[in-house]
PDB file of C-alpha atoms in Angstrom:
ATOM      1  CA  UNK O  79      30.130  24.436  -4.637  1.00  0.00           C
ATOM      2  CA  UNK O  80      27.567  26.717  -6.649  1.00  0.00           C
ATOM      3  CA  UNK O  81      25.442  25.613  -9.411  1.00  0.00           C
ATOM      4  CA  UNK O  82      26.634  27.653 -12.209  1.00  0.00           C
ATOM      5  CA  UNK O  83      24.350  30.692 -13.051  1.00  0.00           C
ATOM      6  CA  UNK O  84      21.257  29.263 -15.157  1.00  0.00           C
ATOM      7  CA  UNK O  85      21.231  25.937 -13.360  1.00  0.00           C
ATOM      8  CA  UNK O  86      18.892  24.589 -10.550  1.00  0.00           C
ATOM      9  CA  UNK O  87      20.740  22.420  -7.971  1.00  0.00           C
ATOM     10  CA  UNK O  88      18.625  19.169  -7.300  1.00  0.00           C
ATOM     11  CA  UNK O  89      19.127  17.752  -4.488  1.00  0.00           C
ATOM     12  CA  UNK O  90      16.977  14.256  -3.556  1.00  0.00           C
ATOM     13  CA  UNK O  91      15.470  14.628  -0.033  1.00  0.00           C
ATOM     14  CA  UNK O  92      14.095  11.348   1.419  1.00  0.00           C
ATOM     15  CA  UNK O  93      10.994  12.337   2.966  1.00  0.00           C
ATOM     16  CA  UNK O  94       9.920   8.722   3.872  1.00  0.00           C
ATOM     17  CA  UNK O  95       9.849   8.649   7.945  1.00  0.00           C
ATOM     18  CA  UNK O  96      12.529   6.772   9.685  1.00  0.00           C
ATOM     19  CA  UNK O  97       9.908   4.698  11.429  1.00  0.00           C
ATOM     20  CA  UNK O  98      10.498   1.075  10.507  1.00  0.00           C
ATOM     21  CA  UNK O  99       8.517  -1.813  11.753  1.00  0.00           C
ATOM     22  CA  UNK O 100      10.076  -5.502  12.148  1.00  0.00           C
ATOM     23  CA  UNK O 101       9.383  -8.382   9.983  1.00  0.00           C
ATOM     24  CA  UNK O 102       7.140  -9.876  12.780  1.00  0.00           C
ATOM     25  CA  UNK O 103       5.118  -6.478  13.364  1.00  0.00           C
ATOM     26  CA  UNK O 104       4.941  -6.261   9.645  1.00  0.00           C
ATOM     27  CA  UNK O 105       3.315 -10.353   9.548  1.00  0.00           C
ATOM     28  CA  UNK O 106       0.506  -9.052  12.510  1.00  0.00           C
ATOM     29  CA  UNK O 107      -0.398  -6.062  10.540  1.00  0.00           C
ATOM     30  CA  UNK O 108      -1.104  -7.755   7.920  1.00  0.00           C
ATOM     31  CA  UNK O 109      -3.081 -10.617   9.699  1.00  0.00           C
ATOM     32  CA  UNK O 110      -5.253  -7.873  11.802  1.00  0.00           C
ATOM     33  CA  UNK O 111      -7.820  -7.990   9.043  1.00  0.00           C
ATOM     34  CA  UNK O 112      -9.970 -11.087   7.826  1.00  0.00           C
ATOM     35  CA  UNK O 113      -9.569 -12.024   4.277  1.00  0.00           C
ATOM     36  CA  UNK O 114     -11.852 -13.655   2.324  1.00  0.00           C
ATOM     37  CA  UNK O 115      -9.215 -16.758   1.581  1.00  0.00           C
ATOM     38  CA  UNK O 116      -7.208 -17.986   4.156  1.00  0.00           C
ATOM     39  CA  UNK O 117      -3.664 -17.328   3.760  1.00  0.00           C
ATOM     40  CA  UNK O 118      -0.556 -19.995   3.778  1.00  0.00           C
ATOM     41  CA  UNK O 119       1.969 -18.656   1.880  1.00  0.00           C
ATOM     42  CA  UNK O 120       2.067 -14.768   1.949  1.00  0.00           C
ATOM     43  CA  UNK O 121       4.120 -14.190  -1.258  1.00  0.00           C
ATOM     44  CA  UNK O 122       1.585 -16.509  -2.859  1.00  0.00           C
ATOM     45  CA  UNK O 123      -1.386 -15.445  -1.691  1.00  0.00           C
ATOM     46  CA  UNK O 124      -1.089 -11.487  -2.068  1.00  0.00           C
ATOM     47  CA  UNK O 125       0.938 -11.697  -5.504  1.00  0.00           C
ATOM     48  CA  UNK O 126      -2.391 -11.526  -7.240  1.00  0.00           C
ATOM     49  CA  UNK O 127      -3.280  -8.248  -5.599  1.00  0.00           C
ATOM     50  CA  UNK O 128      -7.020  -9.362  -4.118  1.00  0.00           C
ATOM     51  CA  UNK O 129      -5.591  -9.563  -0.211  1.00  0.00           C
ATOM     52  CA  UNK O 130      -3.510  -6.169  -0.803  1.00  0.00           C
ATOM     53  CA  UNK O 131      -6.973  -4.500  -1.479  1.00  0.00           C
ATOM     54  CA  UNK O 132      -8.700  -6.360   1.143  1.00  0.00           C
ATOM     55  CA  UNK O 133      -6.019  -4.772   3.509  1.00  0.00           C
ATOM     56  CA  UNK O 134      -6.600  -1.377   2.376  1.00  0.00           C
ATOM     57  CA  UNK O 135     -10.257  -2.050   2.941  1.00  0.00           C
ATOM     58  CA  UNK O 136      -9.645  -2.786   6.368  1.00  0.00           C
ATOM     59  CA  UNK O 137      -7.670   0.297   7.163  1.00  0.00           C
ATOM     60  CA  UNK O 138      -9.039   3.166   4.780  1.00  0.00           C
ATOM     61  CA  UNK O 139     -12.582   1.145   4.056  1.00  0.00           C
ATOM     62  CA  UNK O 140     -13.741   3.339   1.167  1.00  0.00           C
ATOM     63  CA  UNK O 141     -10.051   3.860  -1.334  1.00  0.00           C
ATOM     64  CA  UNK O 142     -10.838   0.442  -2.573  1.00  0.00           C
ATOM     65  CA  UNK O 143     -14.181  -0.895  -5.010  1.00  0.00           C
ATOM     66  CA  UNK O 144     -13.503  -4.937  -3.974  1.00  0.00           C
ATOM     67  CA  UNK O 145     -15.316  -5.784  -6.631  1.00  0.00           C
ATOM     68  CA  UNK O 146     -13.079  -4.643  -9.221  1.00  0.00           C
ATOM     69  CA  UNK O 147     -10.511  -7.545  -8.241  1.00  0.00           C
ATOM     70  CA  UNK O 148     -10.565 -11.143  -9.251  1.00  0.00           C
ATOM     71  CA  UNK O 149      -8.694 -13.749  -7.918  1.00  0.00           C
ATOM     72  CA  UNK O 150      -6.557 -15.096 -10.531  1.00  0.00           C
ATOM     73  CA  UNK O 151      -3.445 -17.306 -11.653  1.00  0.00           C
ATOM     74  CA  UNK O 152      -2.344 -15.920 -14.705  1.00  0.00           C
ATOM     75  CA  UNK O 153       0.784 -13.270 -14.129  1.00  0.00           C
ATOM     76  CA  UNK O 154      -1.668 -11.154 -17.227  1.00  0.00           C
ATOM     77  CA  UNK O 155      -4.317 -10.743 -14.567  1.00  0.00           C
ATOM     78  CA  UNK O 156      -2.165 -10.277 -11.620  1.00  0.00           C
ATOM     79  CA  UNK O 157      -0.528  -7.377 -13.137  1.00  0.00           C
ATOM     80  CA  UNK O 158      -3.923  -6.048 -14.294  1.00  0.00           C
ATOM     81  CA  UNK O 159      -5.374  -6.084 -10.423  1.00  0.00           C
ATOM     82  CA  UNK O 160      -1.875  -4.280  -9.422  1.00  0.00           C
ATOM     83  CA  UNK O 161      -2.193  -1.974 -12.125  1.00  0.00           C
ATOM     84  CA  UNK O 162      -6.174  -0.982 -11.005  1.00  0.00           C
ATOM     85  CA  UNK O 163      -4.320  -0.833  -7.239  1.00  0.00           C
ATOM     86  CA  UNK O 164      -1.262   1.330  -8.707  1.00  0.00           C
ATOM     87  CA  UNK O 165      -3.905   3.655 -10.252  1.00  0.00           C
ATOM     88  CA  UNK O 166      -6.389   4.000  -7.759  1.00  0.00           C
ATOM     89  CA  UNK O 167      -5.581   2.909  -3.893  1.00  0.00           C
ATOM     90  CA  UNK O 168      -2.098   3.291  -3.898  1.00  0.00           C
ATOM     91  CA  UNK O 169      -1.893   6.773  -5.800  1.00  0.00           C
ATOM     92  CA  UNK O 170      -4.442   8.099  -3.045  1.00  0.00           C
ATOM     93  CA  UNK O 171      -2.564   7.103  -0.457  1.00  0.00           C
ATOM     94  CA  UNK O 172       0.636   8.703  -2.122  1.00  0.00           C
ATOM     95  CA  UNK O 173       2.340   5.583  -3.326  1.00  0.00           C
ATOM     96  CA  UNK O 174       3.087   4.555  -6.559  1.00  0.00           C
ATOM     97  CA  UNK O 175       5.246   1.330  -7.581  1.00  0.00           C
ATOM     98  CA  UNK O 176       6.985   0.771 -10.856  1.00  0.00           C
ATOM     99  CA  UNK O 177       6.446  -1.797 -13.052  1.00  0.00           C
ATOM    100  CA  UNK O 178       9.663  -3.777 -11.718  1.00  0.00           C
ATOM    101  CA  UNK O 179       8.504  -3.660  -8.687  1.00  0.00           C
ATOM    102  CA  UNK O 180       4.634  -4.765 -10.160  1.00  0.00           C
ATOM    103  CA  UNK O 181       6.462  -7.868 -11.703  1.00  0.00           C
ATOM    104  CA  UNK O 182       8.280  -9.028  -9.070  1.00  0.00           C
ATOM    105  CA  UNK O 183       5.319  -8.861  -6.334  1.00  0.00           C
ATOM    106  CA  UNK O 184       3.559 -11.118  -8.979  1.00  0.00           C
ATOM    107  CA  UNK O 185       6.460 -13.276  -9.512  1.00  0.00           C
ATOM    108  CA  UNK O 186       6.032 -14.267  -5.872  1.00  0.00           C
ATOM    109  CA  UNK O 187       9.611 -12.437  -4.558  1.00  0.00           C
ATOM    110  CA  UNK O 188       8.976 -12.185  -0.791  1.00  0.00           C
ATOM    111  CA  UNK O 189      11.442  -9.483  -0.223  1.00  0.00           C
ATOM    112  CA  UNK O 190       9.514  -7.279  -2.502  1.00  0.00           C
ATOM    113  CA  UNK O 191       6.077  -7.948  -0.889  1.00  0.00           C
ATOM    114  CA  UNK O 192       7.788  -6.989   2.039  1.00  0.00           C
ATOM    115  CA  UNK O 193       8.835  -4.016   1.209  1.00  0.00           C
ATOM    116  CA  UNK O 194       5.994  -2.691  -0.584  1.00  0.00           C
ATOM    117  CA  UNK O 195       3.824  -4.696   2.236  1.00  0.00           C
ATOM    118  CA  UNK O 196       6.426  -1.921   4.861  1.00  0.00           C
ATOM    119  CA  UNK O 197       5.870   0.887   2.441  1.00  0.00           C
ATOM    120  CA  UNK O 198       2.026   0.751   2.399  1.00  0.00           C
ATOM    121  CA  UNK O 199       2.011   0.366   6.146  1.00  0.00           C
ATOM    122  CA  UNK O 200       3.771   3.344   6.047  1.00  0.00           C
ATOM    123  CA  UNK O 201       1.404   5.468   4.379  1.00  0.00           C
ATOM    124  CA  UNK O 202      -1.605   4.205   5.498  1.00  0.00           C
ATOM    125  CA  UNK O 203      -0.194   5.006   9.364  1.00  0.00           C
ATOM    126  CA  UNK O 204       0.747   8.599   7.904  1.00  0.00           C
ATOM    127  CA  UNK O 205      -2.831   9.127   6.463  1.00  0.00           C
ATOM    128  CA  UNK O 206      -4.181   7.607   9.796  1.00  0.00           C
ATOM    129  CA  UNK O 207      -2.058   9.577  12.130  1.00  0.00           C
ATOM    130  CA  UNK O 208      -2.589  12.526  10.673  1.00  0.00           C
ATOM    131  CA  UNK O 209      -3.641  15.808  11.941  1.00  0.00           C
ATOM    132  CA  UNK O 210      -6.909  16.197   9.642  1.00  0.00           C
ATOM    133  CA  UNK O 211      -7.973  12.422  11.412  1.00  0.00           C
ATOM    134  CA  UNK O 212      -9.312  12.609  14.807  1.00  0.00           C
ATOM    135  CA  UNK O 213      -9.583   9.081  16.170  1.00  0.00           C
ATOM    136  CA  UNK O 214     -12.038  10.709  18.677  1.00  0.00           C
ATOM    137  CA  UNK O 215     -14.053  11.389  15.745  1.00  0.00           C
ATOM    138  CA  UNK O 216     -14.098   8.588  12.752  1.00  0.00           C
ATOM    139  CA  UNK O 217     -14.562   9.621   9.425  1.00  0.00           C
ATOM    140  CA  UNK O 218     -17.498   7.988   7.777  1.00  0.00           C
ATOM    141  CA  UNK O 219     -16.409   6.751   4.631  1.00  0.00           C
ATOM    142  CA  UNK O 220     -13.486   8.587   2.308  1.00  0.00           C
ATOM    143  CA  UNK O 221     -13.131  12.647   2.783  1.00  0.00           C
ATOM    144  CA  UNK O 222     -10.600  14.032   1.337  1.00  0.00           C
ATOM    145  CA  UNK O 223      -9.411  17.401   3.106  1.00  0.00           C
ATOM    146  CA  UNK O 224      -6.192  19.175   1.755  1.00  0.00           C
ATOM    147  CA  UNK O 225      -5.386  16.420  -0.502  1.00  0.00           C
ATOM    148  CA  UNK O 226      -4.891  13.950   2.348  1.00  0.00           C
ATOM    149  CA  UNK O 227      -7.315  11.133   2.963  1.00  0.00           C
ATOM    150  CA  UNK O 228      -8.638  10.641   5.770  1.00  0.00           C
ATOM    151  CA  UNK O 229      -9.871   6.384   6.343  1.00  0.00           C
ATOM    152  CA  UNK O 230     -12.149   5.030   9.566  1.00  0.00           C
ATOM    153  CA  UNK O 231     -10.041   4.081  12.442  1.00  0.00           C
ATOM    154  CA  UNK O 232     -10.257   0.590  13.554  1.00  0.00           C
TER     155      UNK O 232
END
């Protein structure tokens, strides 16, 4: 069928790459880097945001100011260090959450930390894999090139 005349078909086209990693692949991703707390409980410890920036650190060193997130219990300042993440980090790397998915990361909900743990691997091993990066030839710091940011390899 035809759109009728005036009218733009949309059609939703899921972009997102069909590589999937495994729960286990996902847990020694996420303990390549070292964190400045040691982890026990991984819906725990990242629901405040600090060790989600720390990992971006590690992959894409210079998408992340450490400084600007504090450690913290109360779900108010939780939110407010995934909010800074949501509007810096993530939105450079092409990834945006909603609030839902904001509140339920700081609720402690493993299954989404997981998935916004797989969708953030996901990026970050599009904007590392990517033609502008040569792994031959690091990038010092952040340059962005076409809109796509190019992080050191480690």
């Amino acid at each position: 069928l035809r759109p009728a005349a005036g009218r733009t078909e949309r059609r939703v086209v899921d972009t997102r790459r069909a590589h999937r990693i495994t729960p286990q692949q996902l847990r020694d991703w996420v303990d390549e880097p070292v964190y400045s707390r040691t982890r026990r409980n991984l819906a725990r410890d990242f629901s405040d945001g600090v060790l989600v920036a720390e990992l971006i650190d590690h992959f894409c060193p210079h998408l992340v100011d450490l400084p600007q997130y504090r450690t913290c219990n109360a779900t108010a300042g939780k939110i407010d260090n995934w909010n800074t993440l949501n509007r810096n980090a993530l939105r450079k790397l092409g990834l945006q959450l909603s609030r839902a998915e904001i509140i339920a990361v700081t609720g402690q909900k493993l299954p989404a930390l997981e998935k916004v743990l797989m969708l953030l691997h996901e990026k970050i091993s599009e904007v590392r894999g990517s033609a502008l990066h040569s792994a031959a030839m690091p990038c010092s710091g952040r340059t962005v090139i076409a809109r796509t940011v190019c992080c050191h390899a480690s």
